[in-house]
GROMACS .gro file of C-alpha atoms in nm:
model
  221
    1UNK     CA    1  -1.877   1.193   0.888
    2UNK     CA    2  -2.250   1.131   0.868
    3UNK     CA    3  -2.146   0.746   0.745
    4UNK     CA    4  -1.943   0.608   1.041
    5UNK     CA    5  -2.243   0.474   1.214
    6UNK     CA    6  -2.238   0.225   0.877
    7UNK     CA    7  -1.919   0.171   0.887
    8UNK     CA    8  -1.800  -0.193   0.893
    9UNK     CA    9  -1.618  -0.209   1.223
   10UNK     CA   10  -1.504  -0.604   1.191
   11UNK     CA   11  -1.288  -0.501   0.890
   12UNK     CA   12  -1.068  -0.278   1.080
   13UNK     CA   13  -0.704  -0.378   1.222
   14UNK     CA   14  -0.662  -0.014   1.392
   15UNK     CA   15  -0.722  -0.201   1.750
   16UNK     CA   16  -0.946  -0.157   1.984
   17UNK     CA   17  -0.770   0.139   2.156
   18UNK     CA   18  -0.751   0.334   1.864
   19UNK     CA   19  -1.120   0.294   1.797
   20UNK     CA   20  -1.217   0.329   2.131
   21UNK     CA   21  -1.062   0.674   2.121
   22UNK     CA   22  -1.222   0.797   1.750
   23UNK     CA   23  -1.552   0.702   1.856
   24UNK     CA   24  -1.551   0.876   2.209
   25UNK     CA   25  -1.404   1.160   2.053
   26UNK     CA   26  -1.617   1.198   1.794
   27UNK     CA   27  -1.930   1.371   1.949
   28UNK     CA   28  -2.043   1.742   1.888
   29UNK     CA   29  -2.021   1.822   2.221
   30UNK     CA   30  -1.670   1.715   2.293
   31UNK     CA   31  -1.400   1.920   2.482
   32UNK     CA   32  -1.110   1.936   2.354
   33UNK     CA   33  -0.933   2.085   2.652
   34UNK     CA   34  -0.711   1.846   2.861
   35UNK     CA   35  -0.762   1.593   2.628
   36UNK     CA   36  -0.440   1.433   2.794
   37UNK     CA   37  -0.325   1.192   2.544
   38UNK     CA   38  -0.315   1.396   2.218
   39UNK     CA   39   0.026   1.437   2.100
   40UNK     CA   40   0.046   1.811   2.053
   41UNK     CA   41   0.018   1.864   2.426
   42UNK     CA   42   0.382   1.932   2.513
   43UNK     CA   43   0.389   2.243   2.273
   44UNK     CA   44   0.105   2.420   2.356
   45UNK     CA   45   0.245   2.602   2.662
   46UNK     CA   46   0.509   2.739   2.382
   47UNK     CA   47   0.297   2.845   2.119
   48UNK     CA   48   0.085   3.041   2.396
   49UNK     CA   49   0.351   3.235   2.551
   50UNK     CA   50   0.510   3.322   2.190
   51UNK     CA   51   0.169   3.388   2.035
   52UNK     CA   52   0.259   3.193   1.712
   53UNK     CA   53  -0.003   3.222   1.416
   54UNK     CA   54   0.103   3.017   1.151
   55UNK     CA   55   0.154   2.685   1.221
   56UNK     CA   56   0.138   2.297   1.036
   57UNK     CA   57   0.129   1.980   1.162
   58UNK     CA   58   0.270   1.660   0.984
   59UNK     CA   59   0.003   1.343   1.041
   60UNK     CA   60  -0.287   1.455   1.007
   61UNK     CA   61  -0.424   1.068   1.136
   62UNK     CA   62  -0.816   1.161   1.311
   63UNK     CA   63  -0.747   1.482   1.395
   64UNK     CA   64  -0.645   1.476   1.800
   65UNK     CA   65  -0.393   1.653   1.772
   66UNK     CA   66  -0.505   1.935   1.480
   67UNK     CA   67  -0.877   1.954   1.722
   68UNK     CA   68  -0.646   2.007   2.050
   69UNK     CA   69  -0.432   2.289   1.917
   70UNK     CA   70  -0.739   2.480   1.791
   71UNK     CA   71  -0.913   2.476   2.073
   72UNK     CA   72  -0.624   2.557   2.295
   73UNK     CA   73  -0.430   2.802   2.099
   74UNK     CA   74  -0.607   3.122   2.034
   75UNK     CA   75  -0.340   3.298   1.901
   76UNK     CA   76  -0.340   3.063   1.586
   77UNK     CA   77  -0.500   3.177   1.271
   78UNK     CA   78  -0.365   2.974   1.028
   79UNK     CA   79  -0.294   2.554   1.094
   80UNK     CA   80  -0.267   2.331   0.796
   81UNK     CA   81  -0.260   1.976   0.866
   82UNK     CA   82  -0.128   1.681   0.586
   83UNK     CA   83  -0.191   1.373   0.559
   84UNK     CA   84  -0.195   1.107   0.275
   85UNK     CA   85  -0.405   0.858   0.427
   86UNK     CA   86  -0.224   0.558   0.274
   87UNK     CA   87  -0.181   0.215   0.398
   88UNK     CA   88   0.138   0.192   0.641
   89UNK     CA   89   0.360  -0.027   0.880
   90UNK     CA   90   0.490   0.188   1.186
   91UNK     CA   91   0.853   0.108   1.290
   92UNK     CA   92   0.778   0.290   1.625
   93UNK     CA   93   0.627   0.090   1.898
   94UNK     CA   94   0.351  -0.018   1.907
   95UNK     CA   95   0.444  -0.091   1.537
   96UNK     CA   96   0.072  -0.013   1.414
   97UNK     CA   97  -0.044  -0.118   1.114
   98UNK     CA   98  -0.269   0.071   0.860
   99UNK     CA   99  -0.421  -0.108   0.560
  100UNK     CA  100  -0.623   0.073   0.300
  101UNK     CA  101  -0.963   0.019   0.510
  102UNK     CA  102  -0.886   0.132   0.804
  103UNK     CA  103  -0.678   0.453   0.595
  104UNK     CA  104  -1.057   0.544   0.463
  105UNK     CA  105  -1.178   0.513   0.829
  106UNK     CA  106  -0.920   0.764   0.988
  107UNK     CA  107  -0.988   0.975   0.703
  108UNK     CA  108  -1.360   0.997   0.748
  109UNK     CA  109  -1.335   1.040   1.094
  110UNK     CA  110  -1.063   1.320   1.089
  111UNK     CA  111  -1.362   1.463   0.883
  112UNK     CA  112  -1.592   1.400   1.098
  113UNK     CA  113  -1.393   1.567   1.430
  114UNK     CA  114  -1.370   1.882   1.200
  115UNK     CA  115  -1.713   1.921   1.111
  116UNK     CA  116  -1.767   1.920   1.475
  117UNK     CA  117  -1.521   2.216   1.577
  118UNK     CA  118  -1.664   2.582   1.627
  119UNK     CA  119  -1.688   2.763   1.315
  120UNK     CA  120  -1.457   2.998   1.387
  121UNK     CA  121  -1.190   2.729   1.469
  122UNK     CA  122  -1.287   2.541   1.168
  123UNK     CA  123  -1.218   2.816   0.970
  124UNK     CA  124  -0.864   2.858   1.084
  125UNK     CA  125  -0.806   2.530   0.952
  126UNK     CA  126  -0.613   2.410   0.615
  127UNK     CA  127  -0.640   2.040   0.508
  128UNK     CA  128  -0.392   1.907   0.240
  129UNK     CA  129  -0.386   1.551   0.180
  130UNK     CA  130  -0.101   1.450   0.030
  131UNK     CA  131   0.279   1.340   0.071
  132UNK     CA  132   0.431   1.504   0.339
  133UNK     CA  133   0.742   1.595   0.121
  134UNK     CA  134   0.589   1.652  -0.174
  135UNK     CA  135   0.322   1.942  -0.008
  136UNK     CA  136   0.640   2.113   0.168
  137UNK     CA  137   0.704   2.314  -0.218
  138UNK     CA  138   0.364   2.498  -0.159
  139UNK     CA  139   0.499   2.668   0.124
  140UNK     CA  140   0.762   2.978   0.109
  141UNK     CA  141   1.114   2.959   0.353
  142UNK     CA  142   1.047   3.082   0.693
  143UNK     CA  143   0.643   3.089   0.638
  144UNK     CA  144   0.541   2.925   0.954
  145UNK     CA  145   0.552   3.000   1.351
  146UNK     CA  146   0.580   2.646   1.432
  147UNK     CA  147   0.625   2.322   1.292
  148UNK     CA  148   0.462   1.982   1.454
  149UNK     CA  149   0.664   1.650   1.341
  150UNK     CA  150   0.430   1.394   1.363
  151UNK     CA  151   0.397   1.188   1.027
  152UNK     CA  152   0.750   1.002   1.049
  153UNK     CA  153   0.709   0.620   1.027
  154UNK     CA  154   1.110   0.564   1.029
  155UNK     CA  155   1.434   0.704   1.085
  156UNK     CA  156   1.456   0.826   0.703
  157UNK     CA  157   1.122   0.924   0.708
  158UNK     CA  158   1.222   1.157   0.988
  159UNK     CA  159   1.485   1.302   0.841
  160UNK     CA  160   1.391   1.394   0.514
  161UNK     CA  161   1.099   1.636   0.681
  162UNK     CA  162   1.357   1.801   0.880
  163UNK     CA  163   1.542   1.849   0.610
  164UNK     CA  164   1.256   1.941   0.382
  165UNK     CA  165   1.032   2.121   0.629
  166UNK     CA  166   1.308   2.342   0.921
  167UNK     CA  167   1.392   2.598   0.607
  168UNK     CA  168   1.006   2.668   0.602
  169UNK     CA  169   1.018   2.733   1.014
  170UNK     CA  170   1.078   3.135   1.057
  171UNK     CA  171   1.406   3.249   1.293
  172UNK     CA  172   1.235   3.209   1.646
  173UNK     CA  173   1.008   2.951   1.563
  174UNK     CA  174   0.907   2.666   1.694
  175UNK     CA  175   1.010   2.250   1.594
  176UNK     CA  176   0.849   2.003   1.757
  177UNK     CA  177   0.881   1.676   1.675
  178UNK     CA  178   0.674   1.377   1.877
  179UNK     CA  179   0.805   0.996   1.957
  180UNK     CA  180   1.148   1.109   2.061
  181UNK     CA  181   1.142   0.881   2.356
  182UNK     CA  182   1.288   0.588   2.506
  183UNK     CA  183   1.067   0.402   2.275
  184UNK     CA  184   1.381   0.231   2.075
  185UNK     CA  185   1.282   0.397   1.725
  186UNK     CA  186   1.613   0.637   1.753
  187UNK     CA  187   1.415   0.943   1.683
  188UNK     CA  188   1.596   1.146   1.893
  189UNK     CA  189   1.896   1.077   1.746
  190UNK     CA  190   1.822   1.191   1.402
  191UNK     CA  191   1.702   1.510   1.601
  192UNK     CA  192   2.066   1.523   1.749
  193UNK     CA  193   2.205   1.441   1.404
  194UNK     CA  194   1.998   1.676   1.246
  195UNK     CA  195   2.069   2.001   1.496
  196UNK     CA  196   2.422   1.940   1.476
  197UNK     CA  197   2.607   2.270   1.422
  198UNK     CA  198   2.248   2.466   1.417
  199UNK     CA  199   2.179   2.740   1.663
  200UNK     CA  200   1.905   2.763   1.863
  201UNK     CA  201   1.714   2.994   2.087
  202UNK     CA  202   1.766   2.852   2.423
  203UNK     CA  203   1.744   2.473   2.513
  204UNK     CA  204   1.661   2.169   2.292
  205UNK     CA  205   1.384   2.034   2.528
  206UNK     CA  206   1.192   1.747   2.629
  207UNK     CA  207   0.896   1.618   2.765
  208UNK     CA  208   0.606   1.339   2.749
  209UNK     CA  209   0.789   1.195   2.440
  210UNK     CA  210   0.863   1.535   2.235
  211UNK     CA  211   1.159   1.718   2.179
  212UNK     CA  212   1.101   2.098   2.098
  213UNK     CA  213   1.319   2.416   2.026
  214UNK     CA  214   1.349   2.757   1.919
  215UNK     CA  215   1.512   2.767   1.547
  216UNK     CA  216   1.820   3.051   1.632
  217UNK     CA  217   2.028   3.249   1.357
  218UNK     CA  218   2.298   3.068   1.229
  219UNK     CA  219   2.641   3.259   1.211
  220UNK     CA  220   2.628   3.326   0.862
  221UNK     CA  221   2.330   3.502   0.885
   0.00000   0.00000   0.00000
């Protein structure tokens, strides 16, 4: 993102934390190993021992979480990422909101992190931007290793992806799905709600805000 340094920075709302963390991040020389805070770290452990290939992420936002997986996943050869980059209100705490500037701003500097991966882990990439919903038709059933929930603003949100997006999720793949902690936004309960009567292979699990799990055969199948 060769404009950021002109970027207007007293016309963002994103908070100083958020900004703080795009602009440290956003260096060519950055490490993305250990990079403690970035979402995605509860699942990598699982996507290295099965060797998953395929994967997609819901929330794109500045690319933590895409960057992280990358460069700590080398059995992945395919990651597509989505994103609309619209203006938003978060009903999870800290209840952040977007507005249309700072939206452009993520954008760019999503852009920006990208340029800056290794060419061989840029080309593993796949950026759609667009409705998380809407983009899930592009993709055939069972076409990915593992899934990454991370776009849900609410409750409804939340569901609808599962809905839309577990069919697409092969038999032994992966879910994860991120703010499904004590954080009084009830995601884990539409995970409950949601699993209800669907198999799995081994335990629903949780960690550092995340609940993962195997997708299992149903009995029908």
């Amino acid at each position: 993102m060769s404009t950021m340094e002109k970027f207007d920075y007293k016309k963002l709302t994103i908070g100083k934390i958020m900004l703080g963390d795009i602009v440290a991040w956003g260096k060519k020389d950055i490490n993305w190993i250990d990079k403690k805070f970035a979402a995605c770290q509860s699942v990598i452990q699982v996507i290295n021992l099965m060797g998953f290939k395929r994967g997609v992420e819901l929330g794109t936002s500045w690319g933590a979480s895409a960057c992280t997986l990358l460069d700590n996943s080398p059995s992945i050869e395919e990651l597509y990422t989505i994103d609309s980059y619209l203006p938003y209100v978060d009903e999870v705490p800290p209840y952040v909101s977007i507005t249309e500037y700072d939206a452009k701003f993520i954008k760019l500097s999503a852009q920006r992190m990208f340029m800056n991966l290794p060419e061989d882990l840029r080309n593993k990439l796949r950026i759609i931007y667009g409705d998380t919903i809407e983009t899930a038709d592009k993709f055939e059933d069972e076409y990915f290793d593992f899934i990454w929930f991370d776009a849900h603003l609410s409750q409804a949100q939340l569901k609808e992806e599962l809905e839309t997006w577990y069919p697409k999720l092969k038999i032994g793949g992966m879910a994860g799905v991120h703010d499904t902690g004590q954080n009084g936004a009830g995601m884990i309960d539409v995970v409950h709600q949601f699993m209800e009567g669907k198999h799995t292979d081994g335990h629903l699990a949780y960690f550092n805000d995340t609940s993962c799990w195997l997708k299992g055969y149903e009995e029908d199948d």
